[in-house]
PDB file of C-alpha atoms in Angstrom:
ATOM      1  CA  LEU A   1       0.141   0.504   0.373  1.00 80.00           C
ATOM      2  CA  THR A   2       1.222   3.373  -1.080  1.00 84.00           C
ATOM      3  CA  ILE A   3       0.201   6.428   0.369  1.00 83.00           C
ATOM      4  CA  SER A   4       1.346   9.648  -2.335  1.00 78.00           C
ATOM      5  CA  LEU A   5       1.704  13.014  -0.882  1.00 76.00           C
ATOM      6  CA  GLU A   6       1.265  15.266  -4.223  1.00 69.00           C
ATOM      7  CA  ASN A   7       1.917  19.286  -3.871  1.00 66.00           C
ATOM      8  CA  ILE A   8       3.807  18.066  -0.335  1.00 72.00           C
ATOM      9  CA  GLN A   9       5.650  21.690   0.609  1.00 75.00           C
ATOM     10  CA  PHE A  10       8.566  22.874   1.355  1.00 78.00           C
ATOM     11  CA  GLU A  11      11.131  25.917   1.548  1.00 73.00           C
ATOM     12  CA  ALA A  12      12.008  26.283  -1.963  1.00 67.00           C
ATOM     13  CA  ASP A  13      14.991  24.390  -2.996  1.00 77.00           C
ATOM     14  CA  SER A  14      15.121  23.339   0.301  1.00 84.00           C
ATOM     15  CA  ASP A  15      14.056  19.702   2.656  1.00 90.00           C
ATOM     16  CA  LYS A  16      12.483  21.842   5.320  1.00 90.00           C
ATOM     17  CA  LEU A  17       8.601  21.364   5.975  1.00 88.00           C
ATOM     18  CA  LEU A  18       5.850  24.191   5.895  1.00 83.00           C
ATOM     19  CA  PRO A  19       4.392  24.277   8.823  1.00 86.00           C
ATOM     20  CA  GLY A  20       0.688  23.289   7.243  1.00 86.00           C
ATOM     21  CA  GLU A  21       2.436  19.794   5.749  1.00 88.00           C
ATOM     22  CA  LYS A  22       3.215  19.123   9.721  1.00 92.00           C
ATOM     23  CA  VAL A  23      -0.487  18.867   9.920  1.00 91.00           C
ATOM     24  CA  LYS A  24      -1.137  16.395   6.944  1.00 91.00           C
ATOM     25  CA  LEU A  25       1.736  14.163   8.697  1.00 93.00           C
ATOM     26  CA  GLU A  26       0.540  13.873  11.993  1.00 94.00           C
ATOM     27  CA  LYS A  27      -3.064  13.314  10.517  1.00 93.00           C
ATOM     28  CA  ILE A  28      -1.125  10.180   8.018  1.00 93.00           C
ATOM     29  CA  GLY A  29       1.091   9.609  11.709  1.00 95.00           C
ATOM     30  CA  GLU A  30      -1.852   8.820  13.304  1.00 95.00           C
ATOM     31  CA  ILE A  31      -2.940   5.925  10.357  1.00 93.00           C
ATOM     32  CA  LEU A  32       0.261   4.680   9.976  1.00 95.00           C
ATOM     33  CA  LYS A  33       0.550   3.968  14.023  1.00 95.00           C
ATOM     34  CA  GLU A  34      -2.243   0.706  13.762  1.00 93.00           C
ATOM     35  CA  PHE A  35       0.198  -0.539  11.517  1.00 92.00           C
ATOM     36  CA  SER A  36       3.254  -2.300  11.904  1.00 93.00           C
ATOM     37  CA  ASN A  37       5.105  -3.107   8.783  1.00 96.00           C
ATOM     38  CA  ASP A  38       8.389  -0.917   8.286  1.00 97.00           C
ATOM     39  CA  LEU A  39       7.748   2.371   6.306  1.00 97.00           C
ATOM     40  CA  LEU A  40       9.629   3.282   2.631  1.00 97.00           C
ATOM     41  CA  ILE A  41       9.332   6.921   2.285  1.00 96.00           C
ATOM     42  CA  THR A  42      10.153   7.651  -2.038  1.00 95.00           C
ATOM     43  CA  GLY A  43      10.856  11.596  -3.004  1.00 94.00           C
ATOM     44  CA  HIS A  44      10.318  12.377  -5.623  1.00 92.00           C
ATOM     45  CA  THR A  45      11.047  15.711  -7.768  1.00 90.00           C
ATOM     46  CA  ALA A  46      10.370  17.847 -10.862  1.00 88.00           C
ATOM     47  CA  LEU A  47      12.387  18.270 -14.096  1.00 91.00           C
ATOM     48  CA  ARG A  48      14.153  21.405 -12.922  1.00 88.00           C
ATOM     49  CA  GLY A  49      17.808  21.702 -12.300  1.00 91.00           C
ATOM     50  CA  SER A  50      20.622  19.047 -13.042  1.00 95.00           C
ATOM     51  CA  ALA A  51      19.789  15.020 -12.302  1.00 96.00           C
ATOM     52  CA  LYS A  52      21.929  14.993  -9.652  1.00 97.00           C
ATOM     53  CA  ALA A  53      20.875  18.061  -7.495  1.00 96.00           C
ATOM     54  CA  ARG A  54      17.220  16.103  -7.945  1.00 95.00           C
ATOM     55  CA  GLN A  55      18.511  13.448  -6.628  1.00 97.00           C
ATOM     56  CA  ILE A  56      19.631  14.895  -3.959  1.00 97.00           C
ATOM     57  CA  LEU A  57      16.848  17.061  -2.908  1.00 95.00           C
ATOM     58  CA  SER A  58      14.516  13.887  -3.782  1.00 95.00           C
ATOM     59  CA  GLU A  59      16.497  11.955  -0.767  1.00 97.00           C
ATOM     60  CA  GLU A  60      16.898  15.087   1.039  1.00 96.00           C
ATOM     61  CA  ARG A  61      12.908  15.492   1.109  1.00 94.00           C
ATOM     62  CA  ALA A  62      12.719  11.204   2.090  1.00 96.00           C
ATOM     63  CA  GLU A  63      14.986  12.026   4.706  1.00 97.00           C
ATOM     64  CA  SER A  64      12.300  15.401   6.137  1.00 96.00           C
ATOM     65  CA  VAL A  65       9.383  13.246   6.311  1.00 95.00           C
ATOM     66  CA  ALA A  66      10.968   9.682   7.826  1.00 97.00           C
ATOM     67  CA  SER A  67      12.414  11.805  10.565  1.00 97.00           C
ATOM     68  CA  TYR A  68       9.547  13.946  11.126  1.00 96.00           C
ATOM     69  CA  LEU A  69       7.098  10.686  11.358  1.00 96.00           C
ATOM     70  CA  GLU A  70       9.957   9.374  13.757  1.00 97.00           C
ATOM     71  CA  GLU A  71       9.302  12.600  15.830  1.00 97.00           C
ATOM     72  CA  LEU A  72       6.123  11.551  16.081  1.00 97.00           C
ATOM     73  CA  GLY A  73       6.425   8.196  17.008  1.00 97.00           C
ATOM     74  CA  VAL A  74       5.079   6.354  14.108  1.00 97.00           C
ATOM     75  CA  ARG A  75       8.399   3.930  13.967  1.00 97.00           C
ATOM     76  CA  ASP A  76      11.469   3.549  14.943  1.00 96.00           C
ATOM     77  CA  GLN A  77      14.882   5.227  12.083  1.00 94.00           C
ATOM     78  CA  TYR A  78      15.328   0.649  12.343  1.00 97.00           C
ATOM     79  CA  HIS A  79      11.808   0.593  10.816  1.00 97.00           C
ATOM     80  CA  ILE A  80      11.908   3.640   8.304  1.00 98.00           C
ATOM     81  CA  PHE A  81      13.747   3.767   4.891  1.00 98.00           C
ATOM     82  CA  ILE A  82      14.226   6.096   2.493  1.00 98.00           C
ATOM     83  CA  GLN A  83      15.392   6.370  -1.129  1.00 98.00           C
ATOM     84  CA  GLY A  84      15.141   9.384  -3.497  1.00 98.00           C
ATOM     85  CA  LYS A  85      14.069   8.772  -7.569  1.00 97.00           C
ATOM     86  CA  GLY A  86      15.085  12.357  -8.446  1.00 96.00           C
ATOM     87  CA  GLY A  87      12.517  13.075 -11.651  1.00 94.00           C
ATOM     88  CA  THR A  88      12.966   9.655 -13.071  1.00 97.00           C
ATOM     89  CA  GLU A  89       9.533   9.159 -12.318  1.00 95.00           C
ATOM     90  CA  PRO A  90       7.173  11.563 -12.993  1.00 94.00           C
ATOM     91  CA  VAL A  91       3.630  10.892 -12.410  1.00 92.00           C
ATOM     92  CA  ALA A  92       2.592  14.000 -15.131  1.00 93.00           C
ATOM     93  CA  SER A  93       3.717  16.171 -18.104  1.00 95.00           C
ATOM     94  CA  ASN A  94       7.074  18.756 -16.675  1.00 92.00           C
ATOM     95  CA  ASP A  95       6.355  21.147 -19.518  1.00 95.00           C
ATOM     96  CA  THR A  96       2.982  22.797 -17.210  1.00 93.00           C
ATOM     97  CA  GLU A  97       3.167  24.564 -13.757  1.00 87.00           C
ATOM     98  CA  GLU A  98       0.333  22.092 -12.580  1.00 88.00           C
ATOM     99  CA  GLY A  99       2.692  18.736 -14.136  1.00 88.00           C
ATOM    100  CA  ARG A 100       5.775  19.923 -12.128  1.00 86.00           C
ATOM    101  CA  SER A 101       3.177  20.340  -9.201  1.00 82.00           C
ATOM    102  CA  LYS A 102       1.999  16.224  -9.598  1.00 85.00           C
ATOM    103  CA  ASN A 103       5.557  15.421 -10.143  1.00 87.00           C
ATOM    104  CA  ARG A 104       6.786  16.578  -6.835  1.00 86.00           C
ATOM    105  CA  ARG A 105       5.475  14.345  -4.446  1.00 88.00           C
ATOM    106  CA  VAL A 106       6.199  12.475  -1.156  1.00 91.00           C
ATOM    107  CA  GLU A 107       5.248   7.975  -1.378  1.00 92.00           C
ATOM    108  CA  ILE A 108       4.996   6.346   2.258  1.00 93.00           C
ATOM    109  CA  THR A 109       4.899   2.345   1.416  1.00 94.00           C
ATOM    110  CA  ILE A 110       3.289   0.381   4.188  1.00 95.00           C
ATOM    111  CA  MET A 111       5.993  -2.573   3.402  1.00 95.00           C
ATOM    112  CA  ASP A 112       5.566  -6.179   3.527  1.00 88.00           C
TER     113      ASP A 112
END
């Protein structure tokens, strides 16, 4: 089961979550606490900047979400895994701002 968080808002070109996003994660965290499975947090970016920069930013954003879930007591660091996909798995066209916005996302997968 994968939860995709579209339009998750970070400070520009940063991995710092905006306050409103923390509220969303708190609600999702309550649901995730009902499962004991490990979690995989995957960061994605739009096609802006270099491939290397996109990869790093996607990993940093996944780590930011994972760290916040740990802070909330959803899982400990040994049961949350992260990965970044950069801009390699778009779900929409990168030719429009609307499409790029959809591609900037974090996915939370409840693993088997």
